Short mmCIF file of C-alpha atoms and ligand atoms in Angstrom, two decimals:
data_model
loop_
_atom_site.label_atom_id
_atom_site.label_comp_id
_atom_site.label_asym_id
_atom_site.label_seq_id
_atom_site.Cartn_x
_atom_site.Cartn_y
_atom_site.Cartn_z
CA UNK A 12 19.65 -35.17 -192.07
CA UNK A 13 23.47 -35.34 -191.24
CA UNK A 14 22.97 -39.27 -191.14
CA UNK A 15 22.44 -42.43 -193.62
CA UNK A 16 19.91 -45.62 -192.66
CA UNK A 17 21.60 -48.08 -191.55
CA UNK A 18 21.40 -50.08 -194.27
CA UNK A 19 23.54 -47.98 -196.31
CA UNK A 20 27.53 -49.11 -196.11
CA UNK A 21 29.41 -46.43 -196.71
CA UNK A 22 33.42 -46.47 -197.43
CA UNK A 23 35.00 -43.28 -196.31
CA UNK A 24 38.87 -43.17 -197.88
CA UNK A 25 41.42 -40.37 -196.68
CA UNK A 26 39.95 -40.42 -193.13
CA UNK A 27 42.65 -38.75 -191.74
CA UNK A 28 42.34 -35.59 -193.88
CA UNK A 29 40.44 -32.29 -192.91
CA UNK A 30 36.78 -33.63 -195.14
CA UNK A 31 37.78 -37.29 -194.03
CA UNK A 32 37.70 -36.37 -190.43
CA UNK A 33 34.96 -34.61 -190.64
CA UNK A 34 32.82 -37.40 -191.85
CA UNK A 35 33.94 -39.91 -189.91
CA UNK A 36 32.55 -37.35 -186.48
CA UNK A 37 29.18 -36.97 -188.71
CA UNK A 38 28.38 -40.76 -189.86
CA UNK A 39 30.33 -42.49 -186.83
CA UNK A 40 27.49 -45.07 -185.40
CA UNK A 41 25.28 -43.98 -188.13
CA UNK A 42 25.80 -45.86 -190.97
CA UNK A 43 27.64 -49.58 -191.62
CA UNK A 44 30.53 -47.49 -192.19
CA UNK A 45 34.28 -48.68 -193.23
CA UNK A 46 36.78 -45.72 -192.38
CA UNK A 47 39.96 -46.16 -194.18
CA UNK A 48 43.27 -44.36 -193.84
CA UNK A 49 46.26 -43.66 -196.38
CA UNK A 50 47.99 -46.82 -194.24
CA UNK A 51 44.97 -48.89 -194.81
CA UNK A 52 44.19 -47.89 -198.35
CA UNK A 53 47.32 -46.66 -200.13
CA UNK A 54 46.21 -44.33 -203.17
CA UNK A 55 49.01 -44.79 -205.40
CA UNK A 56 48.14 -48.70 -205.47
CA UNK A 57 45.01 -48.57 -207.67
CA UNK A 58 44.69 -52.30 -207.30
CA UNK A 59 45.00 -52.86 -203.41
CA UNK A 60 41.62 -49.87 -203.63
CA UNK A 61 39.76 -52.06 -206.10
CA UNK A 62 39.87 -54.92 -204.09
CA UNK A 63 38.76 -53.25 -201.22
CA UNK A 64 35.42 -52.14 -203.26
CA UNK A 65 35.20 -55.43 -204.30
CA UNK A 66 34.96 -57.15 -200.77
CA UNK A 67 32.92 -54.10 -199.18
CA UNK A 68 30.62 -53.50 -202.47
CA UNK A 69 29.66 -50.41 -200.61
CA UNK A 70 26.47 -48.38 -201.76
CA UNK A 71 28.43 -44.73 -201.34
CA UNK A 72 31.91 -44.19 -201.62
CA UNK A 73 33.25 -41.01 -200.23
CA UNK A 74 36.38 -39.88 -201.66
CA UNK A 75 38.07 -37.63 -199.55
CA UNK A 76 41.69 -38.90 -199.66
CA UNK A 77 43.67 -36.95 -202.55
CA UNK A 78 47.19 -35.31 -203.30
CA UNK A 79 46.71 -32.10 -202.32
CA UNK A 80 50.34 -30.55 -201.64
CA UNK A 81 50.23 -28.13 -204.62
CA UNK A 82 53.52 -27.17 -205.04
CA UNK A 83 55.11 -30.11 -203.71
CA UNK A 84 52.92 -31.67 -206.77
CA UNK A 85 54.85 -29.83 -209.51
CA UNK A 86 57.70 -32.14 -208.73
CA UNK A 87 55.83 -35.44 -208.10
CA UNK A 88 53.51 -35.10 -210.83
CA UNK A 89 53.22 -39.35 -211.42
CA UNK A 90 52.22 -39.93 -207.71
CA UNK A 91 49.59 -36.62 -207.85
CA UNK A 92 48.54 -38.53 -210.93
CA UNK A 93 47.81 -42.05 -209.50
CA UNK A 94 46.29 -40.41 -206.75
CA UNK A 95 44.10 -37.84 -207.93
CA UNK A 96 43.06 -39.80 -210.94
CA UNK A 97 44.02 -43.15 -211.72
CA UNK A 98 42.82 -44.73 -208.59
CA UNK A 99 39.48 -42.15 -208.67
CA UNK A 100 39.54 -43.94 -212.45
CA UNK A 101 40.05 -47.49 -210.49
CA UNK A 102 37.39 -46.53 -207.79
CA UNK A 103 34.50 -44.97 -210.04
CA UNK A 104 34.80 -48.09 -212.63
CA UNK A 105 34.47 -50.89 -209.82
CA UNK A 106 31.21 -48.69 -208.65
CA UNK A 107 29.95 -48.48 -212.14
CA UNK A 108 30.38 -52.71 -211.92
CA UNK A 109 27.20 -52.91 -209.29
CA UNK A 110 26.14 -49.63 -208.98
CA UNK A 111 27.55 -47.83 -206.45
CA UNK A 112 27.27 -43.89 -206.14
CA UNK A 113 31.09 -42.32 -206.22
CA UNK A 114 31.07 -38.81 -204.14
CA UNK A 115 34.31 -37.49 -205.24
CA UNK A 116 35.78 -34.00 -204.57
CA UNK A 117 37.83 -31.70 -206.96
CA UNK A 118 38.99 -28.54 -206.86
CA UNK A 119 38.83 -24.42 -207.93
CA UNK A 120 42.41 -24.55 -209.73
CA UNK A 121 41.03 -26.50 -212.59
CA UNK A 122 40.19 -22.96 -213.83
CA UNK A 123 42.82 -20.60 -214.97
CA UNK A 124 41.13 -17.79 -213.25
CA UNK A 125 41.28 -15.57 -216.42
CA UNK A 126 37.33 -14.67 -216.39
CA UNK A 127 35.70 -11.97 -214.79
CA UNK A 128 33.24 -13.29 -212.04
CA UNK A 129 32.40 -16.76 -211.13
CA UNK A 130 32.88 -19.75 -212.62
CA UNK A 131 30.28 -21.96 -214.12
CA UNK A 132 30.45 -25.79 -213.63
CA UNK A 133 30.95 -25.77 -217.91
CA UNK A 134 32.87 -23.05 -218.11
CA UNK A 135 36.21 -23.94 -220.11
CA UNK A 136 38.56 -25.67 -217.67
CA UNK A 137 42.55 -24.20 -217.74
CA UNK A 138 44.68 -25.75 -214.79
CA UNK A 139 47.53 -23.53 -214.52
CA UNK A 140 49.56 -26.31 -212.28
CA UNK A 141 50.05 -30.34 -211.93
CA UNK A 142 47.55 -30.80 -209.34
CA UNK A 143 44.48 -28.68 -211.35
CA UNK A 144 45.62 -30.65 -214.47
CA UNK A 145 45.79 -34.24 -212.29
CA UNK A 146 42.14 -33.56 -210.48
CA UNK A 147 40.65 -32.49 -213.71
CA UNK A 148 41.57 -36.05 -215.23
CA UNK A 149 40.12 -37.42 -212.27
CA UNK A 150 36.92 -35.75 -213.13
CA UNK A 151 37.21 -36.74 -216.24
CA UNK A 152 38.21 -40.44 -215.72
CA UNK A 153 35.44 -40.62 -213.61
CA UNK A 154 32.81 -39.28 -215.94
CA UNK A 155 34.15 -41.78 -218.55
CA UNK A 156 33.66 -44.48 -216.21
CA UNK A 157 30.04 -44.13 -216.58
CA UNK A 158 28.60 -45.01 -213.27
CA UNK A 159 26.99 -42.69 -211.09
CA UNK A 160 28.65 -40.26 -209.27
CA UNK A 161 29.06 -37.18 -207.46
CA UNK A 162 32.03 -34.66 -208.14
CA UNK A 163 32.27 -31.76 -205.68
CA UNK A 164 34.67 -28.98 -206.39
CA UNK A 165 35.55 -26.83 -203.58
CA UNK A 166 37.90 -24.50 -202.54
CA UNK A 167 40.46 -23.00 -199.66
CA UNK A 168 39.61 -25.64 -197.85
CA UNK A 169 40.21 -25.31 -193.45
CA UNK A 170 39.11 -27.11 -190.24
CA UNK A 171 40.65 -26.75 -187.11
CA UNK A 172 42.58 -29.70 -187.56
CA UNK A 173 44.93 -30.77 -190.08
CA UNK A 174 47.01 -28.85 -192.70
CA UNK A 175 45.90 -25.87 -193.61
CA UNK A 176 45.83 -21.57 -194.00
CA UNK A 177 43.97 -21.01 -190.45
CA UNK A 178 46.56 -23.32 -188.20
CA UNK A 179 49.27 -21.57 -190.87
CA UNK A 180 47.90 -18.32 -189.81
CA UNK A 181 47.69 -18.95 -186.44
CA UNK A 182 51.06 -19.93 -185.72
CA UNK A 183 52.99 -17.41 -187.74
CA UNK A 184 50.44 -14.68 -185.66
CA UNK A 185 51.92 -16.12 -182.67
CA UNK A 186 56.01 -15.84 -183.74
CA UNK A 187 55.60 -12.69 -186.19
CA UNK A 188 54.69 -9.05 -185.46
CA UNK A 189 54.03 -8.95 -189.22
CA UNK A 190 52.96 -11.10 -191.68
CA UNK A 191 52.91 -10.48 -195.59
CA UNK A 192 50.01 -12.39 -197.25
CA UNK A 193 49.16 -12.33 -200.95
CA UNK A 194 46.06 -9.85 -201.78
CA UNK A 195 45.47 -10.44 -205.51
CA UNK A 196 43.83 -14.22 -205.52
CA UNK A 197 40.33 -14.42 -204.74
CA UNK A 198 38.42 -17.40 -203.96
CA UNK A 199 35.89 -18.57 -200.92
CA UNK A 200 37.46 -20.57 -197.62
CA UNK A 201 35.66 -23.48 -197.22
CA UNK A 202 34.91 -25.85 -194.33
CA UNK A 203 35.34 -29.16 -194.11
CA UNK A 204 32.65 -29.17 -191.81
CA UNK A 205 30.45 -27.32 -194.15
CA UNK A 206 31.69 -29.59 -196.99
CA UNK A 207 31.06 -32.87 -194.87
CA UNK A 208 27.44 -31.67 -193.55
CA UNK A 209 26.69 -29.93 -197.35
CA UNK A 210 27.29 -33.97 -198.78
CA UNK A 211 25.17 -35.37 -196.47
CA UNK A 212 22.38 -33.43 -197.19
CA UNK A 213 22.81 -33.96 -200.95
CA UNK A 214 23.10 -37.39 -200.12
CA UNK A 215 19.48 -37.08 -198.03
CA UNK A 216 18.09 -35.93 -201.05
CA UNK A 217 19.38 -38.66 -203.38
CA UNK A 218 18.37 -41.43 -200.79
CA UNK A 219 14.93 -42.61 -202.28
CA UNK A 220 16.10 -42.22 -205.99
CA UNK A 221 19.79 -44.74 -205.04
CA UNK A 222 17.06 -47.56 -203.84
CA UNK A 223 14.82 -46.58 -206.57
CA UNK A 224 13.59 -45.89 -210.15
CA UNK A 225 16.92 -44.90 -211.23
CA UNK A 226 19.19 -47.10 -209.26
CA UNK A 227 19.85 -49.12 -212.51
CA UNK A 228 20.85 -46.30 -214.65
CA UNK A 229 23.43 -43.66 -214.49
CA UNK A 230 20.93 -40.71 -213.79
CA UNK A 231 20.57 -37.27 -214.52
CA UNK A 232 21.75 -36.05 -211.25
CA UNK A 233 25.62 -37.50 -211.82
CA UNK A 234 27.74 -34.63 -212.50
CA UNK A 235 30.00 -31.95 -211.24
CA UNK A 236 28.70 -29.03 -208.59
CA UNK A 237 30.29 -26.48 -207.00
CA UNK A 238 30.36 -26.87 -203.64
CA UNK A 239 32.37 -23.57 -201.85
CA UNK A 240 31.23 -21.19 -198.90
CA UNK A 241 28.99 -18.12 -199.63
CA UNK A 242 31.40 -15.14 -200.09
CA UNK A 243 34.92 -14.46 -201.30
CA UNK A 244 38.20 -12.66 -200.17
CA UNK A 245 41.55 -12.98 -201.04
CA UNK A 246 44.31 -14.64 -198.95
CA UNK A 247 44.86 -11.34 -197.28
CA UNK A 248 41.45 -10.84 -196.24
CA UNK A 249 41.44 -14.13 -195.21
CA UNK A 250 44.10 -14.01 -192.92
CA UNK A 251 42.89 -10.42 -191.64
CA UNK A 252 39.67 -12.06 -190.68
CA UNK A 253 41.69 -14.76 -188.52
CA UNK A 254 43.37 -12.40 -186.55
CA UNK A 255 40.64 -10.27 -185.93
CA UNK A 256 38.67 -13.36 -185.11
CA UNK A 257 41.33 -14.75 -183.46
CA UNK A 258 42.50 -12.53 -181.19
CA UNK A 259 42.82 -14.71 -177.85
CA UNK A 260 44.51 -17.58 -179.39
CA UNK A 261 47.66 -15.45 -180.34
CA UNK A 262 49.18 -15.43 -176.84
CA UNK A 263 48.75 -11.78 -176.34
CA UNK A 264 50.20 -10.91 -180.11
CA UNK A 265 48.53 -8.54 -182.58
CA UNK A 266 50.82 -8.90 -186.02
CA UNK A 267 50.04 -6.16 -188.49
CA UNK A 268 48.67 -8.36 -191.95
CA UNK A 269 50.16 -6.89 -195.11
CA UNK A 270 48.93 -7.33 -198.47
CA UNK A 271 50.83 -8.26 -201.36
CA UNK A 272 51.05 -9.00 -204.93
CA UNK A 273 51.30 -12.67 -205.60
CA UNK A 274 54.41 -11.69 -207.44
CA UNK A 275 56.37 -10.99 -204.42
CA UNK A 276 55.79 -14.84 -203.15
CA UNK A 277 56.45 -16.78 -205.98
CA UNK A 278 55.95 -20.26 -205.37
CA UNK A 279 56.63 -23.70 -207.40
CA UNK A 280 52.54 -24.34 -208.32
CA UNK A 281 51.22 -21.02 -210.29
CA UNK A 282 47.76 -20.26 -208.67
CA UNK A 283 44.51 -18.94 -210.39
CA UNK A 284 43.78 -14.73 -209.52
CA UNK A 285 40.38 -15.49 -209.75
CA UNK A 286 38.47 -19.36 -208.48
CA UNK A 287 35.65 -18.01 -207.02
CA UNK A 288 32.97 -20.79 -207.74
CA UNK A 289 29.16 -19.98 -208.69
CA UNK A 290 27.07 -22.55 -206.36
CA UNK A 291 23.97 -22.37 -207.94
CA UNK A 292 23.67 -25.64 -209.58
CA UNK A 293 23.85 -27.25 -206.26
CA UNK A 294 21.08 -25.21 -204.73
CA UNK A 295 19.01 -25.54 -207.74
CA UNK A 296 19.20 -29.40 -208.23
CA UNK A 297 19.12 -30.28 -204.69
CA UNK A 298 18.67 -27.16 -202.48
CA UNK A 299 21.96 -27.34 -200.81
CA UNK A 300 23.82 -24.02 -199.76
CA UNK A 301 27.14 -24.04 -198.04
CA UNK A 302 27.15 -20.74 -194.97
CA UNK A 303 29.34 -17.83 -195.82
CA UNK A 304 33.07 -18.38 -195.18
CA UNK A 305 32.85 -15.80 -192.22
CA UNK A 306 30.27 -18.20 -190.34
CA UNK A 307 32.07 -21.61 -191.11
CA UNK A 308 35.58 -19.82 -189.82
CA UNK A 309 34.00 -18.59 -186.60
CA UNK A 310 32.33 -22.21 -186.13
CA UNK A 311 36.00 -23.24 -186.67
CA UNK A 312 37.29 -20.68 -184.12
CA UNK A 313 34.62 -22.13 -181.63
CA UNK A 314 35.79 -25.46 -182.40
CA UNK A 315 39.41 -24.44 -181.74
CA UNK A 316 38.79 -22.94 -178.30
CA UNK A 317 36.75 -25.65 -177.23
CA UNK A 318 39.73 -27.78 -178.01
CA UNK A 319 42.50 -25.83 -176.08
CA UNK A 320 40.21 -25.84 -173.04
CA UNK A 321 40.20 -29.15 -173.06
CA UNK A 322 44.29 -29.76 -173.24
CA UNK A 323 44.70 -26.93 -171.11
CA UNK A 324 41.54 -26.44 -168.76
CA UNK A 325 43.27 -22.90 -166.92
CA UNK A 326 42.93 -21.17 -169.93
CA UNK A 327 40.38 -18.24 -170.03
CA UNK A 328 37.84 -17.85 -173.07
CA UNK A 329 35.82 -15.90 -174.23
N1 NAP B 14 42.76 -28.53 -199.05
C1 NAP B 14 42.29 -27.64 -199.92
O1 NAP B 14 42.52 -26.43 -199.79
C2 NAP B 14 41.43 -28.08 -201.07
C3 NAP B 14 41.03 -27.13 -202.03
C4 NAP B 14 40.22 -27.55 -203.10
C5 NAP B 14 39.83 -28.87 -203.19
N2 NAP B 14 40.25 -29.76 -202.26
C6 NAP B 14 39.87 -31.17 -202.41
O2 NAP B 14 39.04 -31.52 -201.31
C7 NAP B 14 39.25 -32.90 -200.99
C8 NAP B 14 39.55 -33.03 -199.51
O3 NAP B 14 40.76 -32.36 -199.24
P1 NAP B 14 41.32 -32.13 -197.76
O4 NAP B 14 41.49 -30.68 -197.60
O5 NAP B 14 40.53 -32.89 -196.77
O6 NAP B 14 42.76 -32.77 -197.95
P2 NAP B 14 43.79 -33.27 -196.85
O7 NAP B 14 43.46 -32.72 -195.53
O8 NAP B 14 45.15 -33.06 -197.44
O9 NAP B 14 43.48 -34.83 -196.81
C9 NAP B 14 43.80 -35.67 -197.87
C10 NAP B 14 43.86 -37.08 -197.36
O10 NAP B 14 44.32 -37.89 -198.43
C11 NAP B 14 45.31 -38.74 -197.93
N3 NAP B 14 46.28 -39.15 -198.93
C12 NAP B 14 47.27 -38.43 -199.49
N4 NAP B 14 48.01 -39.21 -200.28
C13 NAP B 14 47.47 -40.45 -200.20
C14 NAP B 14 47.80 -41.69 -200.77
N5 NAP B 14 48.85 -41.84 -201.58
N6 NAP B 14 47.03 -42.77 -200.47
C15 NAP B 14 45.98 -42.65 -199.65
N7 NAP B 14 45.62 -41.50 -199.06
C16 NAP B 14 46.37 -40.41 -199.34
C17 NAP B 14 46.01 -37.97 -196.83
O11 NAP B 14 46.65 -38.87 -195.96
P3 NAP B 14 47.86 -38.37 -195.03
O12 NAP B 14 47.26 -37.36 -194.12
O13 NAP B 14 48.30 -39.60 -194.35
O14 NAP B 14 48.86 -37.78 -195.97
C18 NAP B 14 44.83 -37.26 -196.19
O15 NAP B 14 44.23 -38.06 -195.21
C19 NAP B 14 40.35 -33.39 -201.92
O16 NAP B 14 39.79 -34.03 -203.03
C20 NAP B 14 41.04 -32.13 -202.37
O17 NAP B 14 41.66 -32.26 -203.63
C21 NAP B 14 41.03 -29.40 -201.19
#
């Protein structure tokens, strides 16, 4: 399931990121697959990316290289731009050319997280910052390019690798004896793994219908899903889970995790209060559901153990 026949080539772009890596461990000697990094395949050159579809013509394309420092975005809104949509733009229109399938990923802060409960795939978009408002004309640009494609959106994204909330967490649990975390935005942590493994299977299902009766058309299935862990918390209950989780990979600390209003952390990007993401469009077109964030963090935690025993084999687990 987690792989593609060999016949398929598949170009992977951001394969340094959290997603990025963790396709390149699933599809790694199972596919013809080209793996490119930012230094290989430089986003804010639209041009140098087309010509690199051009020479590969490869059947799936996945997307996972993007702009995604948020607030560092509200002051480098042109390069968020070219990178979250005019190069998607550049990418989904040399697919359309020979029919190539785009798998693209977007994100929760398109919404403005005004509405009560979660949010529909055509519910009104509202990007309350530059990089909602840049990977919403991505989805858009890609839509208009006409081809087919795949746009994911998902949300809080971690992995035990790379930037992100859990390795943030994680080190400020290990210098702080108290830690003050925002308790009024709710959304789902997500995975990369789960992301990575959730694709593939979408992909599985999609395999006889890219060689088949529609592979001449743009078909029915192109589109946008949601595509976010079961569950939702807020960034408090987030972190509160890591250290409870976590509690052997603090070096013996035990900070106290206070909530807050966003209000008392004001930061350059405004964030939605509410991006929790209904996922039943995915399940119902292609019987894909992502685990519950609680499960994909404590795969994470596994993953991170696993790791430091390996740098550091003295080290007891449990
Ligand atoms: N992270 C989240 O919380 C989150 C939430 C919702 C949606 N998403 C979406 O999910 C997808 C995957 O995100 P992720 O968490 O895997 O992001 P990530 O870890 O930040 O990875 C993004 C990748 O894009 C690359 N990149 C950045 N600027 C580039 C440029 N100018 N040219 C080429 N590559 C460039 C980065 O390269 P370097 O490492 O070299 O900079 C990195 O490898 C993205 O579409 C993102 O918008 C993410």
């Amino acid at each position: 399931m987690n792989s593609l026949p060999a016949a398929d080539r598949v170009l992977l772009l951001g394969a340094n990121g959290q997603l990025g890596s963790e396709f390149r461990a699933l599809l790694e000697g199972r596919c013809e697959l080209t793996a490119l990094t930012r230094a290989e395949a430089e986003f804010s050159q639209p041009e140098q990316i087309r010509r690199v579809v051009r020479e590969l013509r490869p059947t799936v394309i996945l997307n996972a290289a993007a702009y995604t420092a948020v607030d560092k975005a509200e002051s480098e809104p042109e390069l968020a731009a070219l990178v979250n949509a005019a190069t998607p733009a550049a990418l989904a229109e040399e697919a359309a050319r020979y029919g190539g399938l785009l798998v693209h990923y977007s994100t929760d802060y398109v919404f403005d997280g005004a509405k009560t409960g979660a949010w529909l795939e055509d519910d009104a978009t509202g990007p309350l910052n530059v990089y909602g408002r840049t990977k919403l004309a991505g989805e858009r640009a890609i839509a208009e390019a006409g081809g087919r494609h795949l746009i994911f959106r998902t949300s809080w994204v971690f992995a035990p690798h790379g930037k992100n909330f859990l390795l943030t967490m994680l080190r400020l649990g290990r210098e702080r004896d108290r830690l003050t975390i925002v308790a009024d935005q709710h959304g789902a942590p997500t995975s990369a793994r789960a992301i990575a493994r959730a694709t593939m299977e979408v992909l599985g299902k999609l395999r006889g219908k890219l060689r088949g009766e529609e592979a001449a058309s743009p078909s029915s299935w192109s589109g946008v899903y949601h595509m976010s862990c079961a569950g939702e918390t807020t960034w408090h209950g987030f972190a509160q889970a890591i250290m409870d989780g976590c509690a052997d990979l603090l070096d013996g600390k035990r900070p106290e995790v206070v909530p807050i209003p966003g209000a008392q952390y004001p930061t350059p990007a405004r964030r939605p209060t509410n991006s929790v993401m209904d996922n039943g469009k995915l399940l119902r077109r292609f019987g894909v559901a992502l685990p519950h964030w609680r499960e994909a963090l404590g795969e994470a935690v596994v993953q991170l153990r696993q790791d430091r025993l390996q740098r550091d084999p003295g080290t007891v687990s449990r």
